XYZ file of C-alpha atoms in Angstrom:
78
model
C 211.206 178.083 178.833
C 211.811 178.994 182.473
C 212.005 175.734 184.457
C 211.871 177.512 187.821
C 208.682 179.346 186.822
C 207.160 176.150 185.432
C 208.130 174.234 188.578
C 206.545 176.865 190.810
C 203.408 176.739 188.668
C 203.191 172.943 188.933
C 203.631 173.158 192.715
C 201.008 175.890 193.076
C 198.446 174.054 190.955
C 199.135 170.727 192.702
C 198.596 172.333 196.103
C 195.426 174.084 194.936
C 194.049 170.641 194.044
C 194.973 169.386 197.518
C 197.441 166.799 196.226
C 200.682 165.864 197.915
C 203.653 165.164 195.682
C 203.145 161.469 196.432
C 199.467 161.553 195.415
C 200.173 163.275 192.104
C 203.085 160.929 191.455
C 200.885 157.884 192.096
C 198.257 159.200 189.662
C 200.913 159.694 186.986
C 202.710 156.424 187.751
C 206.026 158.054 188.645
C 207.984 158.741 191.837
C 207.386 161.649 194.167
C 211.074 162.508 193.733
C 210.336 163.221 190.077
C 207.558 165.651 191.058
C 209.940 167.295 193.531
C 212.576 167.642 190.828
C 210.106 169.374 188.485
C 208.875 171.699 191.225
C 212.434 172.778 192.070
C 213.104 173.526 188.413
C 215.668 170.752 188.086
C 213.822 168.868 185.397
C 210.822 168.874 183.123
C 208.084 166.287 182.538
C 208.671 163.811 179.743
C 206.560 164.403 176.658
C 204.459 161.314 177.449
C 203.481 162.873 180.804
C 202.525 166.352 179.571
C 198.886 165.590 178.743
C 198.182 163.429 181.824
C 199.794 166.064 184.089
C 197.877 168.902 182.463
C 194.586 167.005 182.606
C 195.081 166.202 186.293
C 195.901 169.821 187.159
C 193.227 171.300 184.842
C 195.640 173.282 182.705
C 196.576 173.366 179.053
C 199.975 172.381 177.756
C 200.381 176.014 176.679
C 199.826 177.136 180.266
C 202.293 174.551 181.546
C 204.949 175.721 179.104
C 204.263 179.364 179.984
C 204.346 178.606 183.720
C 201.124 180.545 184.292
C 197.437 180.645 183.505
C 196.985 182.109 180.041
C 193.724 183.060 178.353
C 193.279 182.146 174.700
C 193.647 185.808 173.691
C 196.833 186.226 175.733
C 198.256 183.069 174.193
C 197.600 184.298 170.669
C 199.306 187.590 171.475
C 202.404 185.814 172.779
């Protein structure tokens, strides 16, 4: 698991949704510093936040863990 790649992916998807770090943090009930930490690759979301984060950013947990958009076929190959 590449935390830098995952952090960049979270940042890219957050920005594509038009959210600030603060807005996403408020939705998830956490601090914007936590979002910043993830996006810099200095941490990873707690298990309890994986589904809410993925739902908000329209991604699967598999995509989050891969740090990129992955089709079902690509996922099965990996």
